[in-house]
């Protein structure tokens, strides 16, 4: 093999590793930002847009750098920049989360309700743009150098000979250029799949960055050794990256919080379990609330004999809308978006013997539910998969369908459309009920609720809304052929059972029919007290047009603005300005 062919193969490998690293860094960037800013469509747009802009600028600078390299007869300048990119990428997991928290705090002060967009832009600019500019130089540089038809005279150094015929007329320059770009694209494909299906779920975001930093540093070291260049900087960088790989790096994104039992990562989410004296909590982010909770008394082996005080009570209270509701009579339920299984656990306490199938997309959330939230097969038969796909593939019918599926801060669009609700309606038994949870402060920002209510009404007819007290949730109920009058009948049935059993037993025993019926009655009572018909003229969502992420992001921005107004009042009470913010932060840290 000629010297030129050997060098061309090395350039192809360089393009391959560079392309692979670009995609891995981009995907890992979304996971690094998600616990703080979400992984919603606006955040993804920021990441993709800024990285593409960085790559474009890198392409331009890489071409100019290549012209100088051809004149000098050396390609070392590119590999020095690739080493800088490797070191930068290796540092991201060490400082990234601290910088993002600082950026989020600054954005909360200066950006108001746009904290998510502005914060993610600032974080991307500080963390990811520089290495992407450097890696963006790679392909145009290599193409320019390779097309200059290097003439290796056995010295081991790159040289360009003016006597070599112009490559543009040699007939194979296009093939050389095409092969380099092709290998870069193949690397991008492999980097996408490796990061998504192997490194991020198996070893985490931090080690994903380090693994690709190792690949880049190793490439630079091989180049230095092959060209008899200065090799020790690349060797030191490689040793440092490998050492960091062996260090105890974890997914400690909420590093300031106490009471955390577990933090981890999956293919879809950041996972956190924490607890206090009253309950255990599950979150998929660190800034936007709790996704699931379970009272400590249940985890300690005692029954749930009182409502949780959360929206789960209203989900189970939907049983009061069943046409054939009977206290103590088991039902068949389906939960789309299982989370850690609070609703199935509560259903078992309120209607012992009921069957529940829970569909959860993230298998690691299921593991967390079993390990930290005492979820058992008796509570729920778990299916790992997508909720809509499940009901498309299974024709079993249910008395109660609970929809609590969230993709970060929004309902997945394909589980909020007319087509989805039509499919769900076909899986209800006669007299059955569907209840849908809508979160993120939507009661005061009704765009999401109105859109879902209009869509549900287009399938089921009348829809009822309930805002559980003390929460930011809205529950939407569809009871085809029924009305809120059913709630009163169900409450009367519960009261009759409680009276009969109490008279027969003379006491109330935990776990008895009267105890479970009392729990069910309280869940139904909350719905009966707060539910009301909801009429919406919003546009019906379809599979073709369902902008749920944009609607949810608007609601989230409004909620942030409301919270910021409350914080600003506290800052003003501390004297306002920079001093007020400093005193406010001191108060937070002292808690």
XYZ file of C-alpha atoms in Angstrom:
591
model
C 0.000 0.000 0.000
C 1.411 3.397 -0.954
C 2.140 6.068 1.601
C -0.728 8.148 0.251
C -3.207 5.290 0.595
C -2.080 4.675 4.182
C -2.540 8.327 5.008
C -5.913 8.394 3.258
C -7.095 5.486 5.402
C -5.965 7.327 8.514
C -7.905 10.394 7.379
C -10.980 8.251 6.856
C -10.635 6.863 10.379
C -10.146 10.394 11.712
C -13.362 11.530 10.015
C -15.117 8.449 11.365
C -14.088 9.055 14.992
C -14.824 12.760 14.712
C -18.332 12.134 13.323
C -18.975 9.517 15.968
C -17.919 11.908 18.734
C -20.054 14.779 17.432
C -23.263 12.752 17.583
C -22.432 11.211 20.953
C -21.741 14.642 22.463
C -24.975 16.028 21.000
C -27.110 13.205 22.410
C -25.350 13.317 25.769
C -25.868 17.102 25.810
C -29.629 16.583 25.786
C -29.351 14.219 28.742
C -27.075 16.565 30.680
C -29.521 19.457 30.235
C -32.730 17.455 30.713
C -32.741 17.235 34.544
C -32.545 21.030 34.728
C -34.270 22.376 31.610
C -36.250 19.317 30.373
C -35.775 17.533 27.063
C -38.730 19.211 25.408
C -38.907 20.295 21.791
C -37.626 23.855 22.490
C -34.576 22.508 24.346
C -33.832 19.999 21.592
C -34.156 22.814 19.059
C -31.605 24.869 20.987
C -29.154 21.968 21.161
C -29.451 21.013 17.502
C -29.450 24.605 16.251
C -26.406 25.732 18.220
C -24.403 22.609 17.442
C -25.192 22.955 13.731
C -24.126 26.600 13.883
C -20.912 25.585 15.630
C -20.256 22.883 13.048
C -20.859 25.343 10.197
C -18.371 27.802 11.653
C -15.951 24.925 12.216
C -16.329 23.870 8.573
C -15.393 27.378 7.475
C -12.408 27.627 9.803
C -11.303 24.102 8.910
C -11.093 24.976 5.240
C -8.949 28.056 5.924
C -6.748 26.040 8.279
C -6.301 23.371 5.591
C -5.093 25.942 3.062
C -2.335 26.950 5.476
C -1.559 23.294 6.210
C -1.100 22.511 2.524
C 1.272 25.474 2.193
C 3.285 24.304 5.213
C 3.200 20.623 4.285
C 1.874 19.502 7.705
C -1.472 18.358 9.068
C -0.462 18.606 12.738
C -2.553 21.746 13.295
C -5.800 19.776 12.932
C -4.813 17.070 15.373
C -3.775 19.642 17.971
C -7.306 21.030 17.763
C -8.785 17.557 18.012
C -6.789 17.049 21.223
C -8.190 20.289 22.632
C -11.687 19.043 21.739
C -10.988 15.743 23.512
C -9.856 17.531 26.683
C -12.868 19.870 26.572
C -15.261 16.941 26.196
C -13.565 15.132 29.092
C -14.051 18.152 31.352
C -17.795 18.490 30.609
C -18.941 15.774 33.063
C -16.751 17.261 35.804
C -18.015 20.844 35.643
C -21.165 20.625 33.528
C -23.822 20.194 36.199
C -22.367 22.962 38.383
C -22.191 25.356 35.463
C -25.735 24.489 34.370
C -27.110 25.157 37.866
C -25.314 28.517 37.914
C -26.656 29.345 34.449
C -30.174 28.327 35.511
C -29.959 30.643 38.525
C -28.764 33.546 36.379
C -31.402 32.861 33.724
C -34.115 32.783 36.405
C -33.120 36.325 37.367
C -32.642 37.877 33.930
C -34.864 35.784 31.635
C -38.097 35.528 33.600
C -40.516 33.007 32.130
C -38.057 32.212 29.310
C -35.627 30.589 31.739
C -35.752 27.235 29.923
C -34.878 28.576 26.487
C -32.408 31.242 27.627
C -30.834 28.923 30.191
C -30.358 26.088 27.708
C -28.872 28.515 25.144
C -26.330 29.825 27.661
C -25.447 26.322 28.847
C -24.921 25.098 25.285
C -22.786 28.102 24.407
C -20.538 27.552 27.408
C -20.262 23.767 27.290
C -20.728 22.428 23.787
C -20.071 25.059 21.125
C -16.267 25.164 21.433
C -15.601 21.415 20.978
C -18.148 21.278 18.156
C -16.368 24.112 16.334
C -13.089 22.206 16.659
C -14.587 18.928 15.455
C -16.394 20.765 12.675
C -12.978 21.570 11.208
C -12.108 17.924 10.678
C -13.857 16.870 7.460
C -13.158 19.970 5.315
C -9.553 19.983 6.518
C -9.007 16.323 5.669
C -10.731 16.670 2.288
C -8.542 19.618 1.320
C -5.340 17.944 2.449
C -6.177 14.592 0.857
C -7.132 16.228 -2.425
C -3.678 17.855 -2.533
C -2.317 14.358 -3.319
C 0.278 13.936 -0.569
C 3.619 12.519 -1.652
C 5.234 10.527 1.136
C 8.909 10.069 0.304
C 9.555 7.666 3.165
C 10.477 10.340 5.684
C 7.371 9.677 7.724
C 6.313 13.311 7.406
C 3.636 14.802 5.239
C 4.822 16.664 2.175
C 3.229 18.236 -0.865
C 5.039 18.203 -4.172
C 4.218 20.862 -6.721
C 5.384 18.429 -9.442
C 2.495 16.080 -8.698
C -0.268 16.580 -11.304
C -3.239 18.703 -10.271
C -5.595 16.327 -8.443
C -8.626 18.094 -9.843
C -7.728 16.664 -13.235
C -6.476 13.298 -12.055
C -9.857 11.625 -12.166
C -10.025 10.258 -8.631
C -10.221 13.338 -6.440
C -13.993 13.013 -6.196
C -13.640 9.463 -4.898
C -11.106 10.586 -2.273
C -13.362 13.425 -1.077
C -16.463 11.237 -1.143
C -14.783 8.480 0.885
C -13.769 10.884 3.659
C -17.265 12.355 3.936
C -18.764 8.856 3.777
C -16.617 7.638 6.659
C -17.534 10.730 8.658
C -21.208 10.017 8.078
C -20.775 6.353 9.035
C -19.122 7.503 12.241
C -22.082 9.796 12.966
C -24.466 6.871 12.487
C -22.484 4.620 14.795
C -22.104 7.385 17.375
C -25.865 7.898 17.374
C -26.630 4.241 18.041
C -23.775 3.711 20.499
C -24.739 6.690 22.625
C -28.480 5.993 22.512
C -28.511 2.247 23.068
C -25.213 1.398 24.741
C -23.156 4.030 26.505
C -25.802 6.388 27.959
C -28.114 3.660 29.363
C -25.296 1.296 30.400
C -22.505 3.531 31.701
C -24.176 6.946 31.965
C -23.743 10.402 30.485
C -20.456 11.211 32.239
C -18.660 8.119 30.952
C -20.156 8.599 27.510
C -18.284 11.882 27.262
C -15.111 10.275 28.595
C -15.248 7.279 26.249
C -15.351 9.476 23.178
C -12.715 11.791 24.628
C -10.508 8.694 24.977
C -11.128 7.795 21.322
C -10.144 11.281 20.154
C -7.044 11.444 22.379
C -5.933 7.976 21.226
C -6.321 9.036 17.589
C -4.160 12.118 18.160
C -1.520 10.047 19.956
C -1.343 7.543 17.072
C -0.964 10.425 14.616
C 1.845 11.980 16.654
C 3.717 8.688 16.880
C 3.259 7.945 13.175
C 4.526 11.370 12.090
C 7.267 11.514 14.744
C 5.661 14.593 16.205
C 5.385 15.733 19.809
C 3.509 12.821 21.340
C 3.552 13.459 25.085
C 0.602 15.963 25.277
C -1.687 13.396 23.667
C -0.310 10.650 25.920
C -0.944 12.720 29.061
C -4.456 13.593 27.873
C -5.200 9.950 27.127
C -3.972 8.802 30.548
C -6.083 11.473 32.277
C -9.209 10.472 30.344
C -8.699 6.785 31.103
C -8.140 7.619 34.787
C -11.396 9.582 34.884
C -13.173 6.600 33.351
C -12.117 4.570 36.385
C -13.185 7.288 38.844
C -16.483 6.918 40.761
C -18.566 9.238 38.588
C -22.325 9.080 39.133
C -25.533 10.777 38.034
C -25.498 13.181 40.975
C -27.375 15.993 39.258
C -29.197 17.198 42.382
C -25.949 17.541 44.325
C -27.424 20.094 46.740
C -30.370 17.968 47.892
C -30.578 15.767 50.966
C -32.513 12.568 51.526
C -31.712 11.118 48.089
C -31.851 7.323 48.054
C -30.999 6.770 44.400
C -29.926 8.606 41.275
C -29.489 6.951 37.907
C -29.981 7.184 34.176
C -31.889 5.225 31.587
C -32.346 5.434 27.843
C -35.171 7.920 28.397
C -34.761 9.687 31.734
C -32.720 10.876 34.647
C -34.084 8.996 37.672
C -34.145 10.175 41.279
C -35.656 8.663 44.426
C -35.796 10.702 47.625
C -37.794 10.645 50.820
C -38.741 12.597 53.915
C -40.669 11.714 57.047
C -44.016 11.405 55.269
C -43.419 9.961 51.804
C -40.990 8.620 49.212
C -40.724 10.552 45.963
C -39.723 9.789 42.379
C -38.576 12.477 39.923
C -37.237 12.531 36.391
C -35.828 16.049 36.744
C -34.552 18.299 39.524
C -36.436 21.536 38.877
C -40.022 20.667 37.909
C -41.531 18.759 40.767
C -42.305 15.165 41.674
C -43.657 12.560 39.258
C -44.699 9.922 41.831
C -44.925 9.514 45.579
C -46.026 6.882 48.056
C -46.783 7.391 51.774
C -44.129 5.981 54.090
C -46.761 4.010 56.005
C -47.437 1.906 52.906
C -43.743 1.255 52.391
C -43.449 0.178 56.018
C -46.028 -2.560 55.491
C -49.141 -0.798 56.680
C -52.175 -0.273 54.500
C -53.179 3.035 52.949
C -56.277 3.893 54.961
C -56.378 7.575 54.051
C -56.214 9.385 50.706
C -52.751 10.511 49.648
C -53.811 14.135 49.243
C -52.447 14.056 45.698
C -54.018 13.666 42.283
C -53.815 9.859 42.582
C -56.927 10.023 44.788
C -58.839 11.604 41.918
C -57.588 8.942 39.510
C -59.023 6.209 41.746
C -62.104 8.339 42.443
C -62.958 7.853 38.775
C -64.383 4.488 39.851
C -67.373 6.421 41.156
C -68.348 7.151 37.553
C -68.557 3.451 36.635
C -72.050 2.405 35.625
C -71.858 -0.818 37.634
C -69.790 0.412 40.588
C -70.208 -1.685 43.730
C -68.107 -1.116 46.884
C -65.684 -3.989 47.412
C -66.291 -5.380 43.917
C -62.995 -5.747 41.980
C -62.568 -4.116 38.601
C -60.214 -4.486 35.641
C -57.998 -1.429 35.172
C -55.369 -0.321 32.692
C -52.778 2.344 33.448
C -50.880 3.957 30.587
C -47.820 5.629 32.079
C -47.284 3.522 35.188
C -44.497 5.512 36.813
C -43.711 3.887 40.144
C -47.201 2.440 40.552
C -48.916 4.666 43.115
C -52.321 4.424 41.423
C -52.370 0.588 41.204
C -51.256 0.377 44.858
C -54.038 2.760 45.895
C -56.565 0.872 43.771
C -55.695 -2.377 45.569
C -56.331 -0.693 48.889
C -59.655 0.805 47.790
C -60.947 -2.169 45.754
C -59.024 -5.265 46.889
C -58.717 -7.996 44.281
C -58.862 -5.645 41.308
C -56.594 -6.409 38.385
C -54.412 -3.703 36.908
C -52.152 -3.768 33.883
C -49.568 -1.011 33.884
C -47.731 0.009 30.725
C -44.431 1.856 31.226
C -41.986 2.758 28.460
C -38.885 2.956 30.664
C -37.783 -0.418 32.044
C -35.498 1.228 34.607
C -38.476 3.092 36.092
C -40.095 -0.306 36.535
C -36.969 -1.509 38.362
C -37.142 1.555 40.609
C -40.829 0.864 41.286
C -40.087 -2.688 42.406
C -37.041 -1.810 44.494
C -38.026 1.477 46.121
C -41.839 1.643 45.923
C -42.864 -1.906 46.879
C -44.691 -2.525 43.599
C -45.701 -6.187 43.391
C -47.437 -8.348 40.758
C -50.462 -8.368 43.063
C -50.704 -4.586 42.627
C -50.039 -4.515 38.910
C -48.963 -6.656 36.001
C -46.272 -4.551 34.365
C -45.732 -4.337 30.617
C -42.646 -2.503 29.364
C -43.635 -0.685 26.209
C -45.496 2.236 24.698
C -49.068 2.810 25.873
C -50.635 3.445 22.496
C -48.842 0.505 20.902
C -50.106 -1.703 23.707
C -53.778 -0.922 23.226
C -53.353 -1.240 19.474
C -51.981 -4.751 19.890
C -54.280 -5.958 22.691
C -58.060 -6.024 22.457
C -58.840 -6.699 26.130
C -61.460 -4.358 27.575
C -61.288 -2.580 30.938
C -63.617 -0.935 33.406
C -61.154 1.888 34.045
C -58.391 3.293 31.836
C -56.011 5.734 33.531
C -53.773 7.840 31.260
C -50.813 9.407 33.048
C -48.174 9.314 30.317
C -45.723 12.154 30.138
C -42.793 12.801 27.855
C -40.856 15.146 30.088
C -43.128 18.184 30.565
C -45.791 17.301 28.008
C -48.262 14.599 27.095
C -46.892 12.637 24.100
C -48.754 13.999 21.086
C -49.751 10.540 19.882
C -51.457 9.897 23.237
C -53.442 13.126 23.090
C -55.041 12.861 19.668
C -58.533 12.052 18.395
C -57.188 8.787 16.992
C -55.742 7.766 20.360
C -58.938 8.465 22.296
C -60.971 6.633 19.678
C -58.733 3.614 20.182
C -58.959 3.925 23.970
C -62.766 4.141 23.816
C -62.825 0.813 21.989
C -61.006 -0.770 24.934
C -63.571 0.305 27.536
C -66.240 -2.052 28.783
C -69.842 -0.774 28.612
C -70.215 1.775 31.391
C -66.425 2.138 31.703
C -64.480 5.324 32.448
C -61.336 6.982 31.113
C -59.411 9.490 33.240
C -56.477 11.560 32.018
C -53.994 13.489 34.167
C -52.716 16.852 32.944
C -49.908 18.467 34.924
C -47.500 21.449 34.913
C -49.685 24.125 36.487
C -52.295 23.775 33.778
C -55.284 24.893 35.845
C -54.224 28.542 35.529
C -52.804 28.021 32.050
C -55.611 26.235 30.300
C -54.246 25.763 26.773
C -53.323 22.111 27.338
C -56.478 21.271 29.283
C -58.757 22.912 26.735
C -57.078 21.124 23.838
C -57.344 17.723 25.531
C -60.916 18.375 26.687
C -62.007 19.295 23.153
C -60.312 16.204 21.755
C -61.799 13.871 24.369
C -65.254 15.395 23.822
C -65.008 14.681 20.103
C -64.865 10.970 20.983
C -66.666 10.474 24.304
C -69.178 13.291 24.495
C -69.355 15.153 27.836
C -66.036 15.538 29.661
C -65.586 16.549 33.306
C -62.642 18.363 34.880
C -61.399 18.188 38.469
C -58.579 20.178 40.050
C -57.327 18.192 43.084
C -56.737 20.664 45.947
C -53.135 21.496 46.736
C -51.803 20.225 43.402
C -51.009 21.655 39.982
C -52.912 18.852 38.245
C -56.149 18.774 36.315
C -57.957 15.467 35.824
C -60.243 14.971 32.832
C -62.957 12.285 33.020
C -64.901 10.666 30.202
C -67.793 8.378 31.158
C -69.609 7.512 27.922
C -73.340 7.506 28.468
C -73.025 8.608 32.092
C -72.929 11.808 34.103
C -71.767 13.203 37.445
C -74.989 11.854 38.976
C -73.232 8.490 39.104
C -70.888 9.907 41.753
C -73.755 10.524 44.151
C -75.067 6.984 43.665
C -71.607 5.566 44.288
C -71.179 7.625 47.451
C -74.510 6.400 48.767
C -73.491 2.810 48.045
C -70.223 3.299 49.934
C -71.972 4.848 52.920
C -74.474 1.982 53.031
C -71.700 -0.623 53.060
C -69.806 1.234 55.782
C -72.934 1.477 57.931
C -73.862 -2.198 57.464
C -70.343 -3.485 58.103
C -69.734 -1.236 61.082
C -73.002 -2.415 62.638
C -72.155 -6.049 61.977
C -68.515 -5.947 63.103
C -68.806 -3.309 65.762
C -65.417 -1.900 64.810
C -63.348 -0.839 61.838
C -60.366 -3.131 61.119
C -57.566 -2.052 58.791
C -57.848 -4.050 55.599
C -61.506 -4.859 56.154
C -64.292 -4.117 53.687
C -65.374 -1.090 55.671
C -61.813 0.310 55.699
C -61.337 -0.113 51.943
C -64.806 1.261 51.284
C -64.074 4.292 53.470
C -60.942 4.961 51.439
C -62.857 4.625 48.178
C -65.624 6.886 49.457
C -63.122 9.618 50.281
C -61.534 9.368 46.836
C -64.937 9.591 45.164
C -66.009 12.425 47.466
C -63.140 14.615 46.301
C -64.202 14.175 42.680
C -67.877 14.742 43.513
C -67.023 17.972 45.329
C -64.770 19.385 42.619
C -65.664 17.908 39.242
C -67.625 19.957 36.741
C -68.415 19.755 33.024
C -65.795 21.390 30.840
C -66.726 22.909 27.494
C -63.922 23.788 25.124
C -63.870 25.322 21.675
C -60.180 24.542 21.195
C -59.053 22.803 18.043
C -59.246 19.015 18.194
C -55.807 17.402 18.255
C -55.022 14.785 15.632
C -52.074 12.576 14.819
C -51.288 15.023 12.032
C -51.464 18.141 14.202
C -51.013 17.932 17.949
C -48.575 20.611 19.218
C -48.690 19.330 22.802
C -45.053 20.226 23.544
C -45.512 23.846 22.527
C -48.733 24.106 24.541
C -47.085 22.522 27.589
C -44.032 24.753 27.254
C -46.267 27.814 27.194
C -48.000 26.629 30.358
C -44.637 25.930 31.973
C -43.375 29.410 31.107
C -46.473 30.914 32.714
C -45.950 28.795 35.828
C -42.309 29.867 36.047
C -43.356 33.492 35.703
C -45.804 33.075 38.592
C -43.166 31.425 40.767
C -40.592 34.032 39.861
C -42.993 36.785 40.923
C -43.217 35.172 44.364
C -39.434 34.880 44.597
C -39.025 38.493 43.516
C -41.236 39.584 46.403
C -38.932 37.766 48.819
C -35.875 39.352 47.164
C -37.466 42.793 47.436
C -38.153 42.112 51.110
C -34.401 41.497 51.520
C -33.568 44.893 50.053
C -33.801 44.159 46.332
C -31.069 44.233 43.720
C -27.940 42.102 43.868
C -27.827 42.310 47.661
C -31.421 41.080 47.902
C -30.686 38.106 45.651
C -27.553 37.267 47.636
C -29.468 37.311 50.913
C -32.244 35.237 49.366
C -29.717 32.616 48.203
C -28.149 32.564 51.662
C -31.573 31.896 53.144
C -32.115 28.988 50.734
C -28.715 27.451 51.470
C -29.314 27.721 55.209
C -32.497 25.634 55.007
